[in-house]
Structure formats: structure tokens, C-alpha cells
């Protein structure tokens, strides 16, 4: 299980994720959500920099405390980020982009398994450079790349931004398949309609703080409140 707890005077907040679940994190003002999934030196596993003595935070994954760990330690713990900008290398082919990150733990998907999820990538395998792919193919490549590493907690930052509806449907099916395979997913996504098709639980941020949380079974009862927060 992954968990993040943040306790500041007047701003308590916590969330936890269980294996095989997807959580959707949405910010009503566009502030804070994208930063929560950044991992790095002196950062919590969901992203905020950790100021000394300013607040009390705890972030664990599979029982290991990760607050303050370096990026390579967080990656080797089994956490991987698919960034909003995708990070595809223009001069590398599809296969070279896929093989670039090291396999840091056992259990990473094989290339055949990735191509089963994303058949388009196999068709473009050896001949296409990264930036000659469509936006949807670049997103597939960015997700497929982290699936090789052995990570079990996937942080997906705005995975549907700018994509055609048919590609969004494919990304959604991929997330549902990954959940069935035991992957845990933290989804930072402003597309609420998409998030509602894959998320098991929702967290809403306001001014960088956790404002609301509810399970997917409670979504209908909270739609009015959610629309008010998100302005939709």
C-alpha cells in the first residue's frame, strides 16, 4: 500500500492507495495537483518539496518511508512517473525510447506485453523517431517506458491532455487492464469525465490542500460539490 500524510496547523490531509486501485487527484484551481506527483531529492513520494521543520509529513510505499529519499531510491522502491510533457527523446527510435530506462525491480513488463497494450507502438518500433509519432502514440510510449522498469506505483500526470477521443478511450482501457494486473495508479487529471471511468477514489485539492475525498461509489452523491469545486 502507498500512503501520504501531511499534517500542518489548520491543514490536515492524507490519502492512501491499495494495490490494483486508481486514485484521481484533481485541483479546482489548477494549483498543486501537478506538483504532487513529482518525485526527487528532498521531496515526498507524491511530490512537494519538504521544508525543514515547517510541517510533519509521512509517505510510505510497501511499508518503506520515502520522505527525503533521493530520486533513484524512490525509483528503486517501485515508483515511476509518466510526466505531462511525456519526455520522449526526439533523436531516438520507439525501441530506443522504450529501452532507455533501466529495469530497477523484478516484474517489469516485457516488450511483447507492452505491445499487447499498445499495438501501435509495435508498428512504429524500429523506423520512427520519437517526435514523429502522433500525440497519442507519444503518450503510449511514455506509459510503456515506465512499465518496463518494474515499478508498481505509476504516477500519471495529465495522460489524456490534447488527445483524440479514440486515444483517450484506449488509455482508459490500458489503465483498467493495469489495475487488473495489480498496478497502483495515481492519476493527476483535469478531464473529470475520463477520470470517472477509471478511478476508484477521488481527491480534490484547493489552494494546494486536500479539500475533499470520496470513493467512486459516492461519486453521484458528490457530483454537485465536485462541479462546484472544479467549475464544470
Short mmCIF file of C-alpha atoms in Angstrom, two decimals:
data_model
loop_
_atom_site.label_atom_id
_atom_site.label_comp_id
_atom_site.label_asym_id
_atom_site.label_seq_id
_atom_site.Cartn_x
_atom_site.Cartn_y
_atom_site.Cartn_z
CA UNK A 1 0.00 0.00 0.00
CA UNK A 2 1.10 3.57 -0.66
CA UNK A 3 0.21 6.34 1.75
CA UNK A 4 0.90 10.03 2.12
CA UNK A 5 0.06 12.01 5.22
CA UNK A 6 0.56 15.72 5.67
CA UNK A 7 -0.18 17.47 8.93
CA UNK A 8 0.06 21.24 9.12
CA UNK A 9 -1.72 23.51 11.52
CA UNK A 10 -5.18 24.04 10.07
CA UNK A 11 -4.49 21.86 7.01
CA UNK A 12 -4.69 18.17 7.84
CA UNK A 13 -4.78 15.79 4.91
CA UNK A 14 -3.96 12.22 4.00
CA UNK A 15 -4.52 9.71 1.27
CA UNK A 16 -3.69 6.07 0.78
CA UNK A 17 -3.74 3.69 -2.16
CA UNK A 18 -4.18 -0.05 -2.26
CA UNK A 19 -2.78 -2.42 -4.83
CA UNK A 20 -4.80 -2.57 -8.01
CA UNK A 21 -6.56 0.76 -7.43
CA UNK A 22 -6.51 4.07 -9.26
CA UNK A 23 -6.90 7.36 -7.43
CA UNK A 24 -7.78 10.57 -9.26
CA UNK A 25 -6.33 13.80 -7.94
CA UNK A 26 -7.99 16.98 -9.21
CA UNK A 27 -7.25 20.60 -8.39
CA UNK A 28 -10.11 23.07 -8.53
CA UNK A 29 -7.75 25.98 -9.20
CA UNK A 30 -5.07 24.22 -11.23
CA UNK A 31 -2.60 24.70 -8.38
CA UNK A 32 -0.90 21.89 -6.56
CA UNK A 33 -2.05 18.74 -8.32
CA UNK A 34 0.62 18.57 -10.99
CA UNK A 35 3.33 19.14 -8.41
CA UNK A 36 2.10 16.36 -6.16
CA UNK A 37 3.36 13.61 -8.42
CA UNK A 38 6.90 14.92 -8.81
CA UNK A 39 9.47 12.76 -7.09
CA UNK A 40 13.01 13.81 -6.34
CA UNK A 41 15.65 14.77 -3.81
CA UNK A 42 14.16 16.05 -0.57
CA UNK A 43 10.63 15.53 -1.85
CA UNK A 44 7.77 13.44 -0.64
CA UNK A 45 6.86 10.47 -2.86
CA UNK A 46 3.95 12.38 -4.31
CA UNK A 47 5.94 15.48 -4.98
CA UNK A 48 6.00 18.52 -2.69
CA UNK A 49 9.41 19.73 -1.51
CA UNK A 50 9.82 19.07 2.20
CA UNK A 51 10.63 22.27 4.12
CA UNK A 52 12.66 21.72 7.27
CA UNK A 53 10.61 21.92 10.47
CA UNK A 54 7.68 23.54 8.66
CA UNK A 55 5.29 20.63 8.77
CA UNK A 56 5.03 16.95 9.56
CA UNK A 57 4.74 14.55 6.66
CA UNK A 58 4.86 10.83 6.20
CA UNK A 59 4.93 8.98 2.91
CA UNK A 60 5.33 5.23 2.67
CA UNK A 61 5.24 2.66 -0.09
CA UNK A 62 5.16 -1.05 0.70
CA UNK A 63 5.99 -0.16 4.29
CA UNK A 64 9.06 1.94 3.49
CA UNK A 65 9.27 5.60 4.48
CA UNK A 66 10.31 7.66 1.45
CA UNK A 67 10.21 11.25 2.67
CA UNK A 68 13.57 12.84 1.91
CA UNK A 69 14.79 9.97 -0.27
CA UNK A 70 16.72 10.70 -3.45
CA UNK A 71 15.09 10.15 -6.83
CA UNK A 72 16.99 6.95 -7.56
CA UNK A 73 15.93 5.46 -4.21
CA UNK A 74 12.28 6.29 -4.91
CA UNK A 75 12.52 4.72 -8.37
CA UNK A 76 14.11 1.56 -6.98
CA UNK A 77 11.35 1.37 -4.38
CA UNK A 78 8.95 0.78 -7.27
CA UNK A 79 7.51 4.22 -8.11
CA UNK A 80 7.59 5.69 -11.62
CA UNK A 81 6.40 8.97 -13.11
CA UNK A 82 4.91 9.49 -16.56
CA UNK A 83 5.26 13.28 -16.88
CA UNK A 84 2.75 15.62 -18.50
CA UNK A 85 5.32 16.58 -21.17
CA UNK A 86 5.97 12.84 -21.82
CA UNK A 87 9.75 13.22 -22.05
CA UNK A 88 10.16 11.42 -25.38
CA UNK A 89 13.67 11.74 -26.86
CA UNK A 90 13.44 13.17 -30.37
CA UNK A 91 16.56 11.52 -31.77
CA UNK A 92 15.73 8.00 -30.52
CA UNK A 93 13.52 5.40 -32.15
CA UNK A 94 10.48 3.90 -30.42
CA UNK A 95 12.52 0.87 -29.33
CA UNK A 96 15.40 3.01 -28.08
CA UNK A 97 12.99 5.18 -26.06
CA UNK A 98 11.38 2.06 -24.58
CA UNK A 99 14.72 0.51 -23.61
CA UNK A 100 16.25 3.70 -22.21
CA UNK A 101 15.23 3.47 -18.52
CA UNK A 102 16.84 0.65 -16.53
CA UNK A 103 14.84 -2.18 -15.05
CA UNK A 104 15.11 -1.32 -11.37
CA UNK A 105 12.98 -4.14 -9.93
CA UNK A 106 11.70 -7.56 -10.88
CA UNK A 107 8.29 -7.70 -12.52
CA UNK A 108 8.66 -5.18 -15.33
CA UNK A 109 6.58 -5.84 -18.42
CA UNK A 110 8.25 -7.40 -21.44
CA UNK A 111 8.20 -5.64 -24.78
CA UNK A 112 5.64 -8.18 -26.02
CA UNK A 113 3.35 -7.34 -23.08
CA UNK A 114 3.73 -3.61 -23.77
CA UNK A 115 2.92 -4.14 -27.46
CA UNK A 116 -0.16 -6.10 -26.44
CA UNK A 117 -1.31 -3.00 -24.55
CA UNK A 118 -0.21 -0.61 -27.31
CA UNK A 119 -0.21 -2.36 -30.73
CA UNK A 120 0.50 0.98 -32.47
CA UNK A 121 3.99 1.05 -30.94
CA UNK A 122 4.97 -2.28 -32.45
CA UNK A 123 4.12 -0.97 -35.91
CA UNK A 124 6.44 2.02 -35.36
CA UNK A 125 9.13 0.09 -33.50
CA UNK A 126 12.34 0.47 -35.47
CA UNK A 127 11.78 3.19 -38.00
CA UNK A 128 10.07 6.10 -36.23
CA UNK A 129 11.84 8.68 -34.13
CA UNK A 130 10.07 9.84 -31.00
CA UNK A 131 8.81 13.20 -32.19
CA UNK A 132 7.49 11.79 -35.48
CA UNK A 133 4.83 9.92 -33.51
CA UNK A 134 1.36 11.33 -33.01
CA UNK A 135 0.49 12.78 -29.62
CA UNK A 136 -1.41 9.62 -28.73
CA UNK A 137 1.50 7.39 -29.74
CA UNK A 138 3.90 9.52 -27.71
CA UNK A 139 1.66 9.09 -24.66
CA UNK A 140 1.53 5.32 -25.21
CA UNK A 141 5.32 5.29 -25.48
CA UNK A 142 5.73 7.32 -22.29
CA UNK A 143 3.49 4.92 -20.34
CA UNK A 144 5.02 1.82 -21.92
CA UNK A 145 8.50 3.03 -21.00
CA UNK A 146 7.80 3.10 -17.25
CA UNK A 147 6.06 -0.30 -17.38
CA UNK A 148 9.41 -1.89 -18.25
CA UNK A 149 11.11 -0.66 -15.10
CA UNK A 150 9.37 -2.94 -12.59
CA UNK A 151 7.53 -0.06 -10.90
CA UNK A 152 4.22 -0.98 -9.26
CA UNK A 153 3.03 2.54 -8.36
CA UNK A 154 2.51 4.61 -11.50
CA UNK A 155 2.13 8.40 -11.31
CA UNK A 156 0.38 9.60 -14.47
CA UNK A 157 0.36 13.36 -14.96
CA UNK A 158 -2.43 14.55 -17.32
CA UNK A 159 -2.26 11.44 -19.55
CA UNK A 160 -5.18 12.49 -21.79
CA UNK A 161 -4.24 16.12 -22.40
CA UNK A 162 -4.58 17.06 -26.06
CA UNK A 163 -5.51 13.56 -27.21
CA UNK A 164 -8.28 12.49 -29.57
CA UNK A 165 -11.32 10.75 -28.01
CA UNK A 166 -10.44 7.37 -29.52
CA UNK A 167 -6.96 7.53 -27.97
CA UNK A 168 -8.41 8.61 -24.62
CA UNK A 169 -10.60 5.50 -24.69
CA UNK A 170 -7.53 3.36 -25.34
CA UNK A 171 -5.62 4.98 -22.47
CA UNK A 172 -8.61 4.31 -20.21
CA UNK A 173 -8.72 0.64 -21.21
CA UNK A 174 -4.99 0.38 -20.57
CA UNK A 175 -5.39 1.79 -17.05
CA UNK A 176 -8.19 -0.68 -16.31
CA UNK A 177 -6.01 -3.55 -17.57
CA UNK A 178 -3.06 -2.40 -15.45
CA UNK A 179 -5.30 -2.29 -12.37
CA UNK A 180 -6.34 -5.88 -13.04
CA UNK A 181 -2.64 -6.79 -13.20
CA UNK A 182 -2.08 -5.31 -9.73
CA UNK A 183 -0.59 -1.94 -10.63
CA UNK A 184 -1.46 1.00 -8.38
CA UNK A 185 -2.09 4.29 -10.16
CA UNK A 186 -2.18 7.91 -9.03
CA UNK A 187 -3.83 9.91 -11.78
CA UNK A 188 -3.49 13.70 -11.92
CA UNK A 189 -6.18 14.56 -14.43
CA UNK A 190 -8.29 17.63 -15.15
CA UNK A 191 -10.53 15.65 -17.52
CA UNK A 192 -13.13 14.65 -14.95
CA UNK A 193 -15.20 12.65 -17.43
CA UNK A 194 -12.21 10.47 -18.20
CA UNK A 195 -11.19 10.13 -14.55
CA UNK A 196 -14.69 8.96 -13.66
CA UNK A 197 -14.25 5.91 -15.94
CA UNK A 198 -11.11 4.60 -14.24
CA UNK A 199 -10.80 5.97 -10.68
CA UNK A 200 -11.67 4.07 -7.52
CA UNK A 201 -11.38 7.17 -5.36
CA UNK A 202 -11.23 10.93 -5.89
CA UNK A 203 -9.24 13.60 -4.09
CA UNK A 204 -9.91 17.30 -4.65
CA UNK A 205 -7.30 19.96 -3.96
CA UNK A 206 -7.98 23.61 -3.29
CA UNK A 207 -5.16 26.14 -2.83
CA UNK A 208 -2.71 23.25 -2.70
CA UNK A 209 -4.56 21.48 0.16
CA UNK A 210 -6.71 18.37 0.24
CA UNK A 211 -10.29 19.64 0.36
CA UNK A 212 -12.42 16.55 -0.29
CA UNK A 213 -12.14 12.82 -0.86
CA UNK A 214 -14.71 10.20 -1.70
CA UNK A 215 -14.96 6.73 -3.23
CA UNK A 216 -16.25 6.07 -6.74
CA UNK A 217 -19.43 4.61 -5.23
CA UNK A 218 -20.05 8.04 -3.68
CA UNK A 219 -19.42 9.96 -6.91
CA UNK A 220 -23.05 10.54 -7.85
CA UNK A 221 -23.89 11.89 -4.39
CA UNK A 222 -20.93 14.29 -4.59
CA UNK A 223 -21.29 15.47 -8.19
CA UNK A 224 -22.77 18.83 -7.20
CA UNK A 225 -19.96 19.51 -4.76
CA UNK A 226 -17.34 18.35 -7.24
CA UNK A 227 -18.73 20.53 -10.03
CA UNK A 228 -18.67 23.46 -7.65
CA UNK A 229 -15.02 22.87 -6.84
CA UNK A 230 -13.96 22.28 -10.42
CA UNK A 231 -16.20 24.87 -12.04
CA UNK A 232 -17.67 22.43 -14.57
#
